Coordinates of C-alpha atoms in Angstrom, one line a residue:
X201 CA -23.5 17.0 -52.2
X202 CA -20.0 18.0 -53.3
X203 CA -18.0 19.3 -50.3
X204 CA -16.1 21.9 -52.4
X205 CA -19.5 23.4 -53.4
X206 CA -20.7 24.1 -49.9
X207 CA -20.4 27.7 -48.8
X208 CA -20.4 28.9 -45.2
X209 CA -22.8 31.7 -45.9
X210 CA -25.2 32.3 -48.8
X211 CA -27.0 35.7 -49.0
X212 CA -30.2 35.8 -51.0
X213 CA -30.5 39.4 -52.4
X214 CA -27.7 41.7 -53.5
X215 CA -29.1 45.0 -52.3
X216 CA -27.2 47.2 -49.8
X217 CA -27.9 44.9 -46.8
X218 CA -27.0 41.8 -48.8
X219 CA -23.8 43.3 -49.9
X220 CA -22.8 44.3 -46.4
X221 CA -23.7 40.7 -45.2
X222 CA -21.4 39.4 -48.0
X223 CA -18.6 41.7 -46.9
X224 CA -19.0 40.9 -43.2
X225 CA -19.0 37.1 -43.8
X226 CA -15.9 37.4 -45.9
X227 CA -14.2 39.6 -43.3
X228 CA -14.8 36.9 -40.7
X229 CA -13.2 34.3 -42.9
X230 CA -16.3 32.6 -44.1
X231 CA -16.7 31.4 -47.7
X232 CA -19.5 33.6 -48.8
X233 CA -21.7 34.2 -51.9
X234 CA -24.5 36.6 -52.8
X235 CA -27.3 35.4 -55.1
X236 CA -29.1 38.2 -56.9
X237 CA -32.1 37.8 -59.3
X238 CA -31.3 41.0 -61.2
X239 CA -28.4 41.4 -63.6
X240 CA -26.8 44.1 -61.4
X241 CA -26.1 44.3 -57.7
X242 CA -27.5 47.1 -55.5
X243 CA -31.2 46.4 -55.4
X244 CA -33.5 49.5 -55.5
X245 CA -30.5 51.8 -55.4
X246 CA -29.3 50.5 -58.8
X247 CA -32.7 49.6 -60.4
X248 CA -34.6 52.7 -59.4
X249 CA -32.4 55.4 -57.8
X250 CA -28.9 55.2 -59.2
X251 CA -28.6 59.0 -59.7
X252 CA -30.3 59.9 -56.4
X253 CA -28.3 61.2 -53.4
X254 CA -28.5 59.2 -50.2
X255 CA -28.1 61.2 -47.0
X256 CA -28.5 58.5 -44.3
X257 CA -25.5 56.3 -44.8
X258 CA -23.0 56.4 -41.9
X259 CA -19.8 58.1 -42.9
X260 CA -21.2 59.8 -46.0
X261 CA -22.7 63.3 -45.7
X262 CA -24.2 62.5 -49.1
X263 CA -23.4 59.9 -51.7
X264 CA -24.9 59.0 -55.1
X265 CA -26.7 55.6 -54.9
X266 CA -24.6 54.2 -57.8
X267 CA -21.4 55.3 -56.1
X268 CA -22.4 53.7 -52.8
X269 CA -23.3 50.4 -54.5
X270 CA -20.0 50.5 -56.4
X271 CA -18.1 50.9 -53.1
X272 CA -20.1 48.2 -51.4
X273 CA -19.5 45.7 -54.2
X274 CA -15.8 46.5 -54.1
X275 CA -15.7 46.1 -50.3
X276 CA -17.5 42.7 -50.4
X277 CA -15.4 41.4 -53.3
X278 CA -12.3 42.5 -51.5
X279 CA -13.2 40.1 -48.7
X280 CA -13.6 37.2 -51.2
X281 CA -17.4 37.3 -51.5
X282 CA -18.6 35.8 -54.7
X283 CA -21.6 37.1 -56.7
X284 CA -24.1 35.1 -58.7
X285 CA -26.3 37.4 -60.9
X286 CA -29.4 36.8 -63.0
X287 CA -30.3 33.9 -60.7
X288 CA -33.6 33.6 -58.7
X289 CA -33.9 31.2 -55.8
X290 CA -36.8 29.0 -56.5
X291 CA -36.6 26.5 -53.6
X292 CA -34.9 26.1 -50.2
X293 CA -34.6 22.8 -48.4
X294 CA -32.4 21.4 -45.7
X295 CA -30.5 18.2 -45.8
X296 CA -31.0 16.8 -42.3
X297 CA -28.0 14.4 -42.6
X298 CA -25.4 17.2 -43.3
X299 CA -27.3 20.1 -41.9
X300 CA -26.7 22.0 -45.1
X301 CA -29.2 24.0 -47.0
X302 CA -29.9 23.2 -50.7
X303 CA -31.0 26.2 -52.8
X304 CA -32.7 25.5 -56.1
X305 CA -32.2 28.4 -58.5
X306 CA -33.0 29.3 -62.1
X307 CA -29.3 28.5 -63.0
X308 CA -28.5 25.5 -60.8
X309 CA -28.2 24.1 -57.3
X310 CA -26.2 25.8 -54.5
X311 CA -25.3 24.5 -51.0
X312 CA -24.7 26.4 -47.9
X313 CA -24.3 26.0 -44.1
X314 CA -26.1 29.3 -43.4
X315 CA -28.7 31.3 -45.3
X316 CA -29.3 35.0 -44.9
X317 CA -32.4 36.3 -46.7
X318 CA -31.9 39.9 -47.6
X319 CA -34.6 40.2 -50.3
X320 CA -35.8 43.8 -49.6
X321 CA -38.7 44.5 -51.9
X322 CA -37.6 41.7 -54.2
X323 CA -36.8 41.6 -57.9
X324 CA -38.2 44.5 -59.8
X325 CA -40.7 44.0 -62.6
X326 CA -42.1 47.3 -64.1
X327 CA -45.7 47.6 -65.0
X328 CA -45.3 47.7 -68.7
X329 CA -47.4 49.9 -71.0
X330 CA -49.9 48.2 -73.1
X331 CA -50.8 48.8 -76.6
X332 CA -50.2 47.5 -80.1
X333 CA -46.6 47.9 -81.2
X334 CA -45.4 49.3 -77.9
X335 CA -42.4 46.9 -78.0
X336 CA -40.8 48.9 -80.7
X337 CA -40.5 51.9 -78.4
X338 CA -39.1 50.0 -75.4
X339 CA -35.4 50.0 -74.7
X340 CA -33.7 52.4 -77.1
X341 CA -36.9 53.6 -78.7
X342 CA -37.8 56.2 -76.0
X343 CA -39.8 54.2 -73.5
X344 CA -37.8 53.5 -70.3
X345 CA -39.0 51.6 -67.3
X346 CA -35.8 52.3 -65.4
X347 CA -33.8 55.5 -65.6
X348 CA -30.1 54.7 -65.2
X349 CA -28.4 58.0 -66.1
X350 CA -29.9 61.5 -65.8
X351 CA -27.9 62.6 -68.9
X352 CA -30.1 60.2 -71.0
X353 CA -32.9 62.7 -70.5
X354 CA -31.0 66.0 -70.8
X355 CA -32.6 68.3 -73.4
X356 CA -35.4 65.8 -74.1
X357 CA -39.2 66.0 -73.7
X358 CA -40.0 63.7 -70.8
X359 CA -43.2 62.1 -69.7
X360 CA -43.2 60.3 -66.4
X361 CA -46.2 58.0 -65.6
X362 CA -46.7 56.9 -62.0
X363 CA -47.5 58.3 -58.6
X364 CA -45.1 56.4 -56.5
X365 CA -42.1 57.8 -54.6
X366 CA -39.7 56.9 -57.4
X367 CA -41.8 58.6 -60.1
X368 CA -41.9 61.8 -58.0
X369 CA -38.2 61.6 -57.2
X370 CA -37.3 61.2 -60.9
X371 CA -39.6 64.1 -61.9
X372 CA -37.8 66.3 -59.4
X373 CA -34.4 65.1 -60.6
X374 CA -35.1 65.5 -64.3
X375 CA -37.2 68.7 -64.3
X376 CA -34.1 71.0 -64.4
X377 CA -32.5 69.0 -67.2
X378 CA -35.3 68.2 -69.6
X379 CA -36.7 70.5 -72.3
X380 CA -40.1 69.8 -70.9
X381 CA -41.4 67.4 -68.3
X382 CA -44.9 66.1 -67.7
X383 CA -45.7 63.9 -64.7
X384 CA -49.1 62.1 -64.7

C-alpha cells in the first residue's frame, strides 16, 4: 500500500455530520477525506431540502439548507479536507500488518488509519414513475424526483406524489408560488 495514499481519517458520507467530521479532522492536523456516493455534498439537505429553512443549527436562528451546506463545505475545505464525489464504498477491510483500512469503492481503492461512518440515511434513489415513455418526461421534461430550486416551480401547475415528510414539506413550500398544486 503506497504510504502517500494513506489518510489519517476517511469519512464515509458527505452529509452535515460527515462534513463536520472532515472539518474537525483537518482542524486537528489530520489528513482527511470525505467519500460521498452522490454527486453533491450535503446529504438530505442538498438532495431533498435545499430550499428549506433549518432552525436547529447552533449559531443560526434560521438558515437555508443549501446555504448551510455551502458554509460547511467551505469550512471543511478550508482545513484541507478533500472530497471524493460520485463514489460508493463497496468494501471495507483491515490490513493487519499495517493496521490500515482498505476501502474498495466504485472508483478505486482508498487507504486510511481511521474510518468514520457518517452514512445517515444513505444514498438517495427515488422511486421512479413507471409507464411507457416516462423517460422522455424525466429531467427537463417536467418530471422531477428532486426539487433543487423553488423558482423552477413558480407559476407552474405542480403535482406532488408521495406522503412522506419531504413531499408534505415541498407541497407547503411550493403552494404559494405555483399556479396550482395537487398533492396525492
